[in-house]
Structure formats: structure tokens, C-alpha cells
Short mmCIF file of C-alpha atoms in Angstrom, two decimals:
data_model
loop_
_atom_site.label_atom_id
_atom_site.label_comp_id
_atom_site.label_asym_id
_atom_site.label_seq_id
_atom_site.Cartn_x
_atom_site.Cartn_y
_atom_site.Cartn_z
CA MET A 29 65.80 86.97 81.98
CA GLU A 30 67.98 89.68 80.44
CA SER A 31 69.71 90.53 83.81
CA SER A 32 69.93 87.04 85.06
CA THR A 33 73.47 86.29 86.39
CA GLY A 34 73.01 82.66 85.01
CA ASN A 35 72.82 84.22 81.47
CA LEU A 36 76.23 85.77 81.66
CA GLN A 37 78.25 84.93 78.57
CA VAL A 38 81.18 83.68 80.45
CA LEU A 39 79.07 81.18 82.54
CA HIS A 40 77.27 79.97 79.49
CA ALA A 41 80.59 79.42 77.70
CA LEU A 42 81.74 77.31 80.58
CA ASP A 43 78.58 75.32 80.68
CA GLY A 44 78.66 74.61 76.93
CA ALA A 45 82.42 74.07 76.66
CA LYS A 46 83.66 70.89 74.90
CA THR A 47 85.96 68.74 77.06
CA GLN A 48 89.30 70.32 76.71
CA TRP A 49 92.85 69.99 78.07
CA TYR A 50 92.23 72.45 80.95
CA HIS A 51 89.53 70.07 82.34
CA PHE A 52 92.04 67.25 82.56
CA THR A 53 94.66 69.56 84.04
CA ALA A 54 92.16 70.59 86.79
CA ILE A 55 91.30 66.97 87.54
CA VAL A 56 94.97 66.17 87.97
CA ILE A 57 95.70 69.25 90.03
CA ALA A 58 92.80 68.75 92.34
CA GLY A 59 93.06 64.84 92.19
CA MET A 60 96.66 64.77 93.51
CA GLY A 61 95.42 66.48 96.53
CA PHE A 62 92.88 63.81 97.06
CA PHE A 63 95.53 61.04 96.29
CA THR A 64 97.44 62.67 99.24
CA ASP A 65 94.39 62.97 101.51
CA ALA A 66 93.49 59.25 101.08
CA TYR A 67 97.01 58.19 101.47
CA ASP A 68 97.48 60.07 104.63
CA LEU A 69 94.20 59.16 106.20
CA PHE A 70 94.32 55.43 105.51
CA CYS A 71 98.14 54.72 105.83
CA ILE A 72 97.84 54.95 109.59
CA SER A 73 95.79 51.75 109.61
CA LEU A 74 98.88 50.00 107.98
CA VAL A 75 101.24 50.84 110.82
CA THR A 76 99.17 50.93 114.09
CA LYS A 77 100.07 47.31 114.87
CA LEU A 78 103.74 48.10 114.22
CA LEU A 79 103.47 51.09 116.70
CA GLY A 80 102.10 48.77 119.31
CA ARG A 81 104.98 46.38 118.84
CA ILE A 82 107.59 48.98 119.03
CA TYR A 83 106.34 51.20 121.85
CA TYR A 84 104.05 48.85 123.92
CA HIS A 85 106.05 45.61 124.10
CA LYS A 86 105.46 43.80 127.51
CA PRO A 87 108.22 41.31 128.37
CA GLY A 88 106.86 37.81 128.91
CA ALA A 89 103.50 38.50 127.11
CA LEU A 90 102.16 35.72 124.79
CA LYS A 91 100.99 38.23 122.16
CA PRO A 92 103.00 41.17 120.62
CA GLY A 93 102.44 44.52 122.15
CA SER A 94 99.45 46.55 120.96
CA LEU A 95 98.32 50.25 121.29
CA PRO A 96 96.19 50.80 124.47
CA PRO A 97 92.59 51.61 123.59
CA GLN A 98 92.82 55.35 124.27
CA VAL A 99 96.06 55.60 122.35
CA SER A 100 94.76 53.58 119.38
CA ALA A 101 91.54 55.76 119.32
CA ALA A 102 93.67 58.95 119.34
CA VAL A 103 96.16 57.80 116.66
CA ASN A 104 93.37 56.58 114.42
CA GLY A 105 90.89 59.31 115.00
CA VAL A 106 92.83 62.57 115.70
CA ALA A 107 93.25 63.19 111.93
CA LEU A 108 89.51 62.83 111.37
CA ILE A 109 88.81 65.35 114.07
CA GLY A 110 91.28 67.62 112.29
CA THR A 111 89.64 67.03 108.98
CA LEU A 112 86.16 67.89 110.33
CA ALA A 113 87.47 71.19 111.72
CA GLY A 114 89.29 71.99 108.45
CA GLN A 115 86.15 71.25 106.29
CA LEU A 116 84.18 73.68 108.19
CA PHE A 117 86.86 76.46 108.41
CA PHE A 118 88.18 76.26 104.91
CA GLY A 119 84.83 75.70 103.43
CA TRP A 120 83.71 78.91 104.92
CA LEU A 121 86.93 80.71 104.01
CA GLY A 122 86.70 79.45 100.42
CA ASP A 123 83.38 81.54 100.05
CA LYS A 124 84.98 84.53 101.67
CA LEU A 125 88.48 84.92 100.17
CA GLY A 126 87.97 82.83 96.95
CA ARG A 127 88.68 79.22 96.08
CA LYS A 128 92.23 79.71 94.80
CA LYS A 129 93.61 81.72 97.63
CA VAL A 130 92.76 79.15 100.17
CA TYR A 131 93.79 76.22 98.07
CA GLY A 132 97.60 76.70 98.28
CA ILE A 133 97.30 77.00 102.12
CA THR A 134 95.72 73.63 102.49
CA LEU A 135 98.22 71.90 100.32
CA MET A 136 101.26 73.38 102.21
CA LEU A 137 99.67 72.32 105.50
CA MET A 138 99.18 68.79 104.32
CA CYS A 139 102.70 68.57 102.96
CA LEU A 140 104.45 70.02 106.07
CA CYS A 141 102.35 67.84 108.61
CA SER A 142 102.86 64.69 106.63
CA ILE A 143 106.58 65.12 106.98
CA ALA A 144 106.35 66.16 110.50
CA SER A 145 104.15 63.16 111.46
CA GLY A 146 107.03 60.93 110.45
CA LEU A 147 109.54 63.04 112.49
CA SER A 148 107.47 62.52 115.66
CA PHE A 149 110.21 62.83 118.22
CA GLY A 150 111.06 61.19 121.71
CA SER A 151 112.08 57.69 122.58
CA HIS A 152 109.33 57.18 125.01
CA PRO A 153 105.80 56.03 124.00
CA LYS A 154 104.12 59.05 125.48
CA GLY A 155 106.28 61.51 123.61
CA VAL A 156 106.12 59.83 120.32
CA MET A 157 102.42 59.29 120.39
CA THR A 158 101.70 62.89 121.64
CA THR A 159 103.70 64.54 118.83
CA LEU A 160 102.35 62.08 116.23
CA CYS A 161 98.70 62.99 117.32
CA PHE A 162 99.55 66.71 117.31
CA PHE A 163 100.88 66.68 113.73
CA ARG A 164 98.07 64.30 112.48
CA PHE A 165 95.52 66.62 113.80
CA TRP A 166 96.91 69.52 111.68
CA LEU A 167 97.50 67.13 108.77
CA GLY A 168 93.70 66.44 109.03
CA PHE A 169 92.90 70.13 109.20
CA GLY A 170 94.69 70.65 105.80
CA ILE A 171 93.11 67.64 104.27
CA GLY A 172 89.67 68.94 105.46
CA GLY A 173 90.14 72.12 103.47
CA ASP A 174 90.85 70.07 100.22
CA TYR A 175 87.24 68.56 100.23
CA PRO A 176 85.09 71.61 99.67
CA LEU A 177 87.67 73.48 97.71
CA SER A 178 88.64 70.73 95.25
CA ALA A 179 84.87 69.87 94.68
CA THR A 180 83.79 73.47 94.24
CA ILE A 181 86.69 74.43 92.01
CA MET A 182 86.08 71.26 89.72
CA SER A 183 82.29 71.98 89.77
CA GLU A 184 82.74 75.58 88.69
CA TYR A 185 85.28 74.70 86.03
CA SER A 186 83.24 71.91 84.43
CA ASN A 187 80.60 71.99 81.64
CA LYS A 188 77.19 70.78 82.61
CA LYS A 189 77.18 67.75 80.34
CA THR A 190 80.23 66.03 82.03
CA ARG A 191 80.38 67.91 85.38
CA GLY A 192 79.45 64.88 87.57
CA GLY A 193 82.18 62.74 85.92
CA PHE A 194 84.80 65.32 86.44
CA ILE A 195 83.99 65.92 90.10
CA ALA A 196 83.86 62.17 90.68
CA ALA A 197 87.24 61.70 88.81
CA VAL A 198 88.89 64.05 91.47
CA PHE A 199 87.40 62.06 94.21
CA ALA A 200 88.33 58.80 92.47
CA MET A 201 92.00 59.69 93.09
CA GLN A 202 91.30 58.60 96.67
CA GLY A 203 91.15 54.96 95.45
CA PHE A 204 94.66 55.38 93.96
CA GLY A 205 95.89 56.99 97.30
CA ILE A 206 94.66 53.89 99.29
CA LEU A 207 96.18 51.70 96.68
CA GLY A 208 99.46 53.66 96.66
CA GLY A 209 99.63 53.52 100.45
CA GLY A 210 99.33 49.77 100.38
CA VAL A 211 101.82 49.08 97.69
CA PHE A 212 104.46 51.45 99.12
CA ALA A 213 104.11 49.76 102.62
CA ILE A 214 104.64 46.30 100.87
CA VAL A 215 107.77 47.58 99.10
CA ILE A 216 109.30 49.19 102.22
CA ALA A 217 108.44 46.20 104.34
CA ALA A 218 110.09 43.85 101.76
CA ILE A 219 113.28 45.93 101.61
CA PHE A 220 113.55 46.11 105.50
CA ASN A 221 112.61 42.40 105.88
CA ALA A 222 115.37 41.35 103.42
CA ARG A 223 117.93 43.69 105.04
CA PHE A 224 117.02 43.15 108.74
CA ASN A 225 115.55 39.61 108.87
CA ALA A 226 114.05 38.77 112.29
CA PRO A 227 112.38 35.71 113.83
CA PRO A 228 108.58 35.50 114.50
CA TYR A 229 107.36 36.76 117.89
CA GLU A 230 106.77 33.20 119.34
CA VAL A 231 110.44 32.31 118.66
CA ASP A 232 112.01 35.38 120.12
CA PRO A 233 109.64 38.20 121.39
CA VAL A 234 112.40 40.80 121.53
CA LYS A 235 114.36 40.10 118.39
CA SER A 236 111.07 39.93 116.36
CA THR A 237 110.86 43.65 116.29
CA VAL A 238 114.27 45.04 114.95
CA PRO A 239 115.22 48.62 116.05
CA GLU A 240 115.20 49.62 112.34
CA ALA A 241 111.39 48.86 112.25
CA ASP A 242 111.01 52.36 113.79
CA TYR A 243 112.01 53.75 110.38
CA VAL A 244 109.37 51.83 108.54
CA TRP A 245 106.23 53.64 110.01
CA ARG A 246 107.90 57.04 109.68
CA ILE A 247 108.87 56.47 106.05
CA VAL A 248 105.28 55.33 105.16
CA LEU A 249 103.75 58.39 106.86
CA MET A 250 106.22 60.94 105.28
CA VAL A 251 106.11 59.81 101.67
CA GLY A 252 102.37 61.07 101.75
CA ALA A 253 103.82 64.64 101.02
CA LEU A 254 105.35 63.90 97.70
CA PRO A 255 102.34 63.77 95.25
CA ALA A 256 100.78 67.01 96.59
CA LEU A 257 104.17 68.84 96.51
CA LEU A 258 104.51 67.90 92.88
CA THR A 259 101.28 69.81 91.95
CA TYR A 260 101.87 73.01 94.29
CA TYR A 261 103.30 75.04 91.39
CA TRP A 262 100.23 74.30 89.01
CA ARG A 263 97.76 74.85 91.96
CA MET A 264 99.24 78.46 92.32
CA LYS A 265 99.08 79.07 88.49
CA MET A 266 95.32 78.31 88.26
CA PRO A 267 93.06 81.30 87.90
CA GLU A 268 90.11 81.87 90.25
CA THR A 269 86.89 80.21 89.11
CA ALA A 270 84.73 82.41 87.00
CA ARG A 271 81.64 81.72 89.10
CA PHE A 272 83.39 83.09 92.26
CA THR A 273 85.00 86.12 90.44
CA ALA A 274 81.69 86.92 88.73
CA LEU A 275 78.90 85.93 91.14
CA VAL A 276 80.65 86.53 94.49
CA ALA A 277 83.49 88.99 93.90
CA LYS A 278 81.12 90.67 91.33
CA ASN A 279 84.11 91.35 88.94
CA ALA A 280 82.77 90.32 85.46
CA GLU A 281 85.77 91.90 83.59
CA LYS A 282 88.20 89.61 85.46
CA ALA A 283 85.99 86.63 85.03
CA ALA A 284 85.74 87.08 81.26
CA ALA A 285 89.41 87.72 80.91
CA ASP A 286 90.51 84.72 82.86
CA MET A 287 88.10 82.36 81.03
CA SER A 288 88.96 83.85 77.68
CA LYS A 289 92.54 82.69 78.16
CA ILE A 290 91.37 79.22 79.29
CA LEU A 291 88.70 78.69 76.67
CA GLN A 292 90.61 80.46 73.97
CA VAL A 293 87.58 82.49 72.85
CA GLU A 294 86.62 86.19 73.11
CA LEU A 295 84.19 86.83 76.00
CA GLU A 296 82.12 89.88 76.83
CA ALA A 297 82.47 91.14 80.45
CA GLU A 298 78.76 92.15 80.89
CA GLN A 299 79.40 93.98 84.20
CA ARG A 300 75.92 95.59 83.93
CA LYS A 301 74.19 92.26 84.34
CA ILE A 302 76.09 91.72 87.51
CA ASP A 303 75.44 95.11 88.90
CA GLU A 304 71.62 94.67 88.14
CA SER A 305 71.62 91.27 89.87
CA THR A 306 73.42 92.73 92.98
CA LYS A 307 70.43 95.22 93.32
CA ARG A 308 67.91 92.34 93.76
CA SER A 309 67.83 91.50 97.48
CA GLU A 310 66.06 88.04 97.04
CA ASN A 311 69.39 86.47 95.90
CA SER A 312 71.57 87.77 98.71
CA PHE A 313 70.20 85.61 101.54
CA GLY A 314 72.77 84.11 104.06
CA LEU A 315 73.19 80.54 105.37
CA PHE A 316 71.14 81.12 108.50
CA SER A 317 68.26 83.00 106.89
CA LYS A 318 64.60 81.81 106.43
CA GLU A 319 64.98 82.03 102.71
CA PHE A 320 67.93 79.64 102.73
CA CYS A 321 65.91 77.16 104.85
CA LYS A 322 62.90 77.50 102.65
CA ARG A 323 64.99 76.95 99.33
CA HIS A 324 67.78 74.66 100.43
CA GLY A 325 67.12 73.39 104.03
CA LEU A 326 66.02 69.96 103.07
CA HIS A 327 68.86 69.76 100.41
CA LEU A 328 71.46 70.49 103.21
CA LEU A 329 69.72 67.96 105.45
CA GLY A 330 69.85 65.43 102.71
CA THR A 331 73.51 65.86 101.80
CA THR A 332 74.59 65.95 105.57
CA SER A 333 72.59 63.02 106.65
CA THR A 334 73.53 60.73 103.73
CA TRP A 335 77.25 61.51 104.17
CA PHE A 336 77.07 61.12 107.93
CA LEU A 337 75.49 57.71 107.60
CA LEU A 338 77.74 56.55 104.73
CA ASP A 339 80.94 57.52 106.58
CA ILE A 340 79.85 55.49 109.69
CA ALA A 341 79.79 52.35 107.50
CA PHE A 342 82.75 53.24 105.17
CA TYR A 343 85.36 54.26 107.84
CA SER A 344 84.40 51.54 110.32
CA GLN A 345 85.12 49.00 107.49
CA ASN A 346 88.10 50.66 106.09
CA LEU A 347 89.97 51.54 109.19
CA PHE A 348 89.29 48.10 110.77
CA GLN A 349 89.74 45.86 107.71
CA LYS A 350 92.67 44.22 109.33
CA ASP A 351 90.70 43.15 112.39
CA ILE A 352 88.07 41.58 110.10
CA PHE A 353 90.80 39.73 108.00
CA THR A 354 92.43 38.50 111.20
CA ALA A 355 89.01 37.25 112.48
CA ILE A 356 88.52 35.09 109.33
CA GLY A 357 91.98 33.99 109.37
CA TRP A 358 93.27 36.03 106.20
CA ILE A 359 96.10 37.60 108.29
CA PRO A 360 97.99 34.97 110.31
CA PRO A 361 98.05 35.34 114.08
CA ALA A 362 100.51 38.18 115.11
CA LYS A 363 102.73 35.83 117.19
CA THR A 364 103.64 33.79 113.98
CA MET A 365 105.18 36.89 112.28
CA ASN A 366 107.90 39.45 112.91
CA ALA A 367 106.97 43.13 113.15
CA ILE A 368 107.73 44.04 109.56
CA GLN A 369 106.10 40.87 108.06
CA GLU A 370 102.93 41.93 109.88
CA VAL A 371 102.95 45.41 108.16
CA SER A 372 103.40 43.58 104.86
CA ARG A 373 100.46 41.14 105.33
CA ILE A 374 98.08 44.00 106.43
CA ALA A 375 99.11 46.13 103.56
CA ARG A 376 98.58 43.18 101.08
CA ALA A 377 95.04 42.71 102.37
CA GLN A 378 94.22 46.46 102.08
CA THR A 379 95.85 46.56 98.52
CA LEU A 380 93.75 43.63 97.34
CA ILE A 381 90.60 45.23 98.50
CA ALA A 382 91.55 48.58 96.95
CA LEU A 383 92.49 46.94 93.61
CA CYS A 384 89.48 44.58 93.31
CA SER A 385 86.67 46.85 94.61
CA THR A 386 87.61 50.33 95.79
CA VAL A 387 89.34 51.65 92.62
CA PRO A 388 86.88 50.04 90.12
CA GLY A 389 83.88 51.41 92.11
CA TYR A 390 85.07 54.96 91.87
CA TRP A 391 85.69 54.74 88.01
CA PHE A 392 82.30 53.09 87.43
CA THR A 393 80.87 56.25 88.99
CA VAL A 394 83.05 58.48 86.87
CA PHE A 395 81.93 56.88 83.58
CA LEU A 396 78.19 56.45 84.60
CA ILE A 397 77.19 59.42 86.82
CA ASP A 398 76.23 61.76 83.94
CA LYS A 399 74.35 58.91 82.18
CA MET A 400 72.47 57.31 85.23
CA GLY A 401 72.35 60.46 87.41
CA ARG A 402 73.47 61.13 90.95
CA PHE A 403 70.30 59.95 92.67
CA THR A 404 70.04 56.63 90.95
CA ILE A 405 73.61 55.59 91.67
CA GLN A 406 73.43 56.74 95.41
CA LEU A 407 70.10 54.68 95.83
CA ILE A 408 71.53 51.61 94.17
CA GLY A 409 74.87 51.86 96.18
CA PHE A 410 73.17 52.22 99.64
CA THR A 411 70.57 49.43 98.74
CA MET A 412 73.36 46.96 97.80
CA MET A 413 75.53 47.86 100.69
CA THR A 414 72.57 47.14 102.99
CA ILE A 415 72.00 43.68 101.36
CA PHE A 416 75.66 42.67 101.49
CA MET A 417 75.98 43.74 105.11
CA PHE A 418 73.19 41.46 106.15
CA VAL A 419 74.45 38.74 103.92
CA LEU A 420 77.84 38.88 105.80
CA ALA A 421 76.26 39.32 109.28
CA ILE A 422 73.27 36.96 109.54
CA PRO A 423 75.21 33.65 108.53
CA TYR A 424 78.43 35.14 109.98
CA ASN A 425 79.41 31.77 111.76
CA TYR A 426 79.33 30.20 108.12
CA TRP A 427 81.82 32.66 106.89
CA ILE A 428 84.49 32.11 109.61
CA HIS A 429 85.20 28.52 108.48
CA LYS A 430 88.44 28.41 106.52
CA GLU A 431 86.94 27.00 103.34
CA ASN A 432 84.67 29.98 103.16
CA ASN A 433 87.31 32.72 103.68
CA ILE A 434 87.58 33.67 100.00
CA LYS A 435 83.81 33.87 99.49
CA PHE A 436 83.66 36.19 102.72
CA VAL A 437 86.42 38.49 101.04
CA VAL A 438 84.46 38.57 97.74
CA ILE A 439 81.14 39.83 99.38
CA TYR A 440 83.08 42.10 101.71
CA SER A 441 84.71 43.58 98.47
CA LEU A 442 81.42 44.05 96.96
CA THR A 443 80.22 46.23 99.77
CA PHE A 444 83.25 48.39 99.03
CA PHE A 445 82.52 48.41 95.34
CA PHE A 446 78.91 49.60 95.81
CA ALA A 447 80.11 52.19 98.48
CA ASN A 448 82.40 53.66 95.76
CA PHE A 449 80.07 53.03 92.82
CA GLY A 450 77.43 54.68 95.02
CA PRO A 451 77.08 57.11 98.01
CA ASN A 452 80.93 57.51 98.77
CA ALA A 453 81.26 59.31 95.37
CA THR A 454 77.84 60.91 95.04
CA THR A 455 77.77 62.50 98.54
CA PHE A 456 81.02 64.30 97.47
CA VAL A 457 79.60 65.45 94.02
CA VAL A 458 76.23 66.65 94.85
CA PRO A 459 76.89 69.39 97.61
CA ALA A 460 79.21 70.97 94.94
CA GLU A 461 76.39 71.48 92.55
CA ILE A 462 73.10 72.31 94.34
CA PHE A 463 73.83 75.42 96.50
CA PRO A 464 74.42 79.06 95.36
CA ALA A 465 78.04 80.10 94.44
CA ARG A 466 78.32 82.50 97.53
CA LEU A 467 77.47 79.42 99.83
CA ARG A 468 78.72 76.58 97.78
CA SER A 469 82.09 75.87 99.44
CA THR A 470 80.54 76.49 102.93
CA CYS A 471 77.65 74.08 102.30
CA HIS A 472 79.94 71.56 100.93
CA GLY A 473 82.28 71.91 104.03
CA ILE A 474 79.30 71.29 106.33
CA SER A 475 78.17 68.26 104.34
CA ALA A 476 81.71 66.83 104.45
CA ALA A 477 82.20 67.61 108.13
CA SER A 478 78.98 65.79 108.86
CA GLY A 479 80.54 62.91 106.93
CA LYS A 480 83.60 63.08 109.10
CA LEU A 481 81.48 63.10 112.22
CA GLY A 482 80.07 59.79 110.90
CA ALA A 483 83.57 58.61 110.27
CA ILE A 484 84.67 59.35 113.82
CA VAL A 485 81.48 57.55 115.11
CA GLY A 486 82.28 54.60 112.87
CA ALA A 487 86.07 54.48 113.72
CA PHE A 488 85.63 54.82 117.50
CA GLY A 489 82.29 52.97 117.78
CA PHE A 490 83.52 49.96 115.83
CA LEU A 491 86.75 49.79 117.90
CA TYR A 492 84.70 48.93 120.92
CA LEU A 493 81.59 47.32 119.32
CA ALA A 494 83.55 44.65 117.34
CA GLN A 495 85.34 43.25 120.38
CA ASN A 496 84.51 39.70 121.24
CA LYS A 497 81.61 39.19 123.76
CA ASP A 498 83.93 37.00 125.89
CA PRO A 499 86.09 39.32 127.98
CA ALA A 500 89.00 36.81 127.74
CA LYS A 501 89.02 37.08 124.01
CA ALA A 502 88.67 40.73 123.72
CA ASP A 503 91.78 42.74 122.90
CA ALA A 504 93.97 43.87 125.83
CA GLY A 505 92.56 46.78 127.50
CA TYR A 506 89.20 46.79 125.75
CA PRO A 507 85.82 45.95 127.42
CA PRO A 508 83.86 43.09 125.77
CA GLY A 509 81.76 44.31 122.77
CA ILE A 510 78.85 42.93 120.72
CA GLY A 511 81.25 41.04 118.40
CA VAL A 512 81.85 41.38 114.57
CA LYS A 513 78.54 39.67 113.67
CA ASN A 514 76.40 42.15 115.57
CA SER A 515 78.49 45.08 114.53
CA LEU A 516 77.87 44.09 110.82
CA ILE A 517 74.09 44.05 111.50
CA VAL A 518 74.30 47.55 112.99
CA LEU A 519 76.18 48.71 109.77
CA GLY A 520 73.42 47.16 107.75
CA VAL A 521 70.79 49.21 109.47
CA ILE A 522 72.86 52.34 109.07
CA ASN A 523 72.93 51.70 105.19
CA LEU A 524 69.24 51.15 105.16
CA LEU A 525 68.74 54.70 106.82
CA GLY A 526 71.06 56.10 104.21
CA THR A 527 68.91 54.60 101.54
CA LEU A 528 65.86 56.42 103.01
CA CYS A 529 67.67 59.75 103.39
CA THR A 530 68.69 59.74 99.74
CA PHE A 531 65.22 60.81 98.82
CA LEU A 532 66.02 64.34 100.34
CA VAL A 533 68.67 65.01 97.75
CA PRO A 534 67.77 66.53 94.42
CA GLU A 535 68.99 65.37 90.94
CA SER A 536 71.46 67.72 89.35
CA LYS A 537 72.31 65.81 86.17
CA GLY A 538 72.52 67.96 82.99
CA LYS A 539 71.59 71.20 84.55
CA SER A 540 73.79 74.46 84.95
CA LEU A 541 74.91 75.31 88.47
CA GLU A 542 72.72 78.46 88.40
CA GLU A 543 69.56 76.44 87.35
CA ILE A 544 70.03 73.89 90.04
CA SER A 545 70.78 76.49 92.82
CA GLY A 546 68.09 78.78 91.74
CA GLU A 547 70.44 81.70 91.37
CA ASN A 548 68.39 82.90 88.44
CA ASP A 549 65.15 82.89 90.53
CA ASP A 550 63.44 85.64 92.25
CA GLY A 551 61.83 85.16 95.62
CA ASP A 552 58.87 83.24 94.16
CA GLY A 553 61.18 80.67 92.56
CA LYS A 554 60.64 82.08 89.10
CA SER A 555 63.32 83.49 86.81
CA PRO A 556 63.40 87.24 86.53
CA ALA A 557 62.07 88.64 83.25
#
């Protein structure tokens, strides 16, 4: 294995490095991007009811205004479509130009579009919603780039012993982003409610939405830019990953120099090994080649299918939590509150779920992934989500009685806990480990985009599926659906499929990236002598 690229001293040093300060710096730098991602993607669900009250109020209506179905679908879903496009584009670009070069572009795009979303202009509903959707698409595009780049950078910086935990820690910042969005919305709603107190809708439909409420949703959306802006300087100071520099850019000297500074040890450049490996054609196959299909085709099918199925369930639950909480009586009827109180109640429900299940689930994964392995955690997660979905769905009429509301929320929280201590974290970690360096960011982007396709199916499908079967009880403008009970059964079946697709994904615990991806192998799958 003398000429094997996996035997490069610089890569060996990274694989065997003790956990050091630079590991934690990388987690914070990449993690703050994910904090922003989650905040920006999920904060919209806190303010959609408010947008309906402000811009779609109908004089004389018994219920407050709500977004028409097409507008609601666009506002909730346009960022997901942007994210899907960004994952594919920036994933590919990260393998072409380098992880670091593209990393700053995605961050600036996220920050600028967060601020622009809150500045959506016009006083008529059409103008405001069109500009909001435009900026949220490009916000999603930037967020999309953060997925493959953050995962790949963290994967390539980590040692092999704790790599899973480090990548999962970056992703776990999503939990704090969702939590941060909820807490900030509660604080802003409390300030505005104290300053501009208004009667409930049923007392005075017009005065229940004060003109200043228009600032609430704008402030909530714009604040998402702050955490990412704080880390921009450090993102730009990070050196390119040694694996990209050595294995893709073929510059062993720069890779050794960069990592010598970080690891504070002397490393030999070993350019000869890189040159020799470049001559071997069996390790230069492309994404659409027969060789890739033979070596990694099933792996890519595994990572894309599991992420797709997971996100159908995850996003349909997350974006429409407020509808489920309303259905079981956890959020009071809209007409009994003013506009700002409604924001506060929705945010409280989301914050409680994040605090009790979302955040703990992520960190359980961080601490256990390198002990239990990715495969085991994903299998347990999907299995438990399937069980809990059926537990909620089959006796659904039992759960909607007021005395059982708390039990419903506990089991609903457990499905979130096992999503995060399970496939929501592992589907992010594994694609950053099992593919060759020159295709790693692209394959992670494809896997993540498949997930976002699932999120779009979940978000839009659930919007219509969960409507009441009785046309009179369905939300204004929506056709009757199959009801919440049947929607939960559908989600249970989807989780069951995810459990089966997990068997396509290999275990990567404790191995070096080159060992897992087969970058040391010749065409027959053997390491070169």
C-alpha cells in the first residue's frame, strides 16, 4: 500500500488526532450555519397565521383571516424548493472549487435573504407575498448549500474515532435553531402585546390585529441573519480541508502545510504518493460511471431513499404542529385570541416540543453515535417512529378528549425524540463519510436534495391530507382531506418503509474515510500493493 492515498501522513495524522480545540471551533463555525438554517426554515410556521390575519382579513367573517391554500403552500414550501436546488448546486460546486471557497457564498446569501424576507415590500397582499416568496426561495438556496458543505468539512476535519459525534453535533445545532426561533417569537410577542394590547377576535375583529403586528413577523424573520453573520469572519479564516487539497486538488504540499499549523506537528508533503495514485485510472471514475454504480450505487440509493422517507414524516409533523395542537385543543380557537397572542401560543407549543424532545434527541445521537453505530441508531429511530405513529393514529379518537391531551403530546414528542435520536441525524452524517473525496459533497447534496423532496411532499401533502373529511369543517379554501387520523397512519407506513431502506446503508463507525469509500482500492476492491 506504499502509494495508497489513504496512507498519506497528513490524512493519517487527522484520523488519529486527539480531540483538540480546532475540532470544537469547526463545530461552532459550521453549527452556527445550521442554527440559522433551522431558525429560518421553521420560523415561518410561527407567523403564517399572523400573515393570514393581517393580509387576508374578511370583514364579517366568524374566524380570523387565513392564508389561501395556494399562498400558504407557496410561503411554507418555497424555501424548501430553494433548499433542494441549493443542495444540488453547491454540493456539486464544493467538489469542483473546494469546500471553503463556496462556504462563504452560502453564508452571505443566507444572511442577505433573511434580512430581505423581513423587508418584503408593498401594502397589498399580492405584493408582500410575492416578494416574501422570492426572497425565501433564495434564502433556501443558500441554506441548501450549507448541508453538503458543513457535513463534508466536518467529516474531513474529524478523527475517525469521534467523527460521527462531531458531524452530528453540527447538525444538532438545528435543535437550538428551532428552540431559538420559538423563544424569540415568545419574547417579541410579549413585548408587542404589552405595548399594543388588543381585544380577542370575537370581541372586535378589526382591533384584534393592531397595525404594529406587521412588524412582529418581519422582526422574527430578519433576526435569523444574526448568528450566521457572527461566524462569517471565522468561516473565511478556516483553511481548505486536507482531503480536498490532497486528494482532489492533488496539492500534498499545501495540505501538509495547512494541517501542520492546525495540528501543531511537522507533516511530510508526500507529493510522490499523490502523483502515483493519479496515474491509476481505477480511482478516477465519475458519478455517472458503471464503476460508481458498482461500488456506490446501492449506497446512494440507501442514503437518498432513507432521507426522502424521513423528511416526509419529519416536515409534515414539524411544519404543521400548530394544526395538530389546535385539533387536540392545546392551542385555543383563533377567535378567542388577538393576533399577537396567537403567535405566542403557537411559539410556546413549538418551544415545548423542541425543549422536551427535539434538542435532547439530537444530543443523544451526538454522544452515542460512535458507540452504537449509525446503522443501529437509524434502525431503532425509524422503528420507534413507526410504532408511535400507529399508537397515535389507531386510537386517535381517544387522544382528542381533553383529559388525554397531555398524553397525546408526550407520545407526539417521543416520535420527535426518536426522529432526532435516529434517522434525522444519521441521514445527515452517513453521506459525508461513505463516498470518495472528489464526489463526497456532490453525493451528500444529492442525498440531502432527496430529503428536501420528501419535505416538499410532506409539507404540501399534509396540508391537504390532514383536512377534515367534512367539507364544512375543512379550512377555508381547502378541499376535504382524509383527516388527521388517516394522515398519521400514512406517516406510520412511510416510517416503516424507512426502516426497510436502512438496510441499504453501510456502517461507517471507526473507519477512516478512505477505507469506507474504497479510495485505497484498485478496481477489484483490493488495496494496491
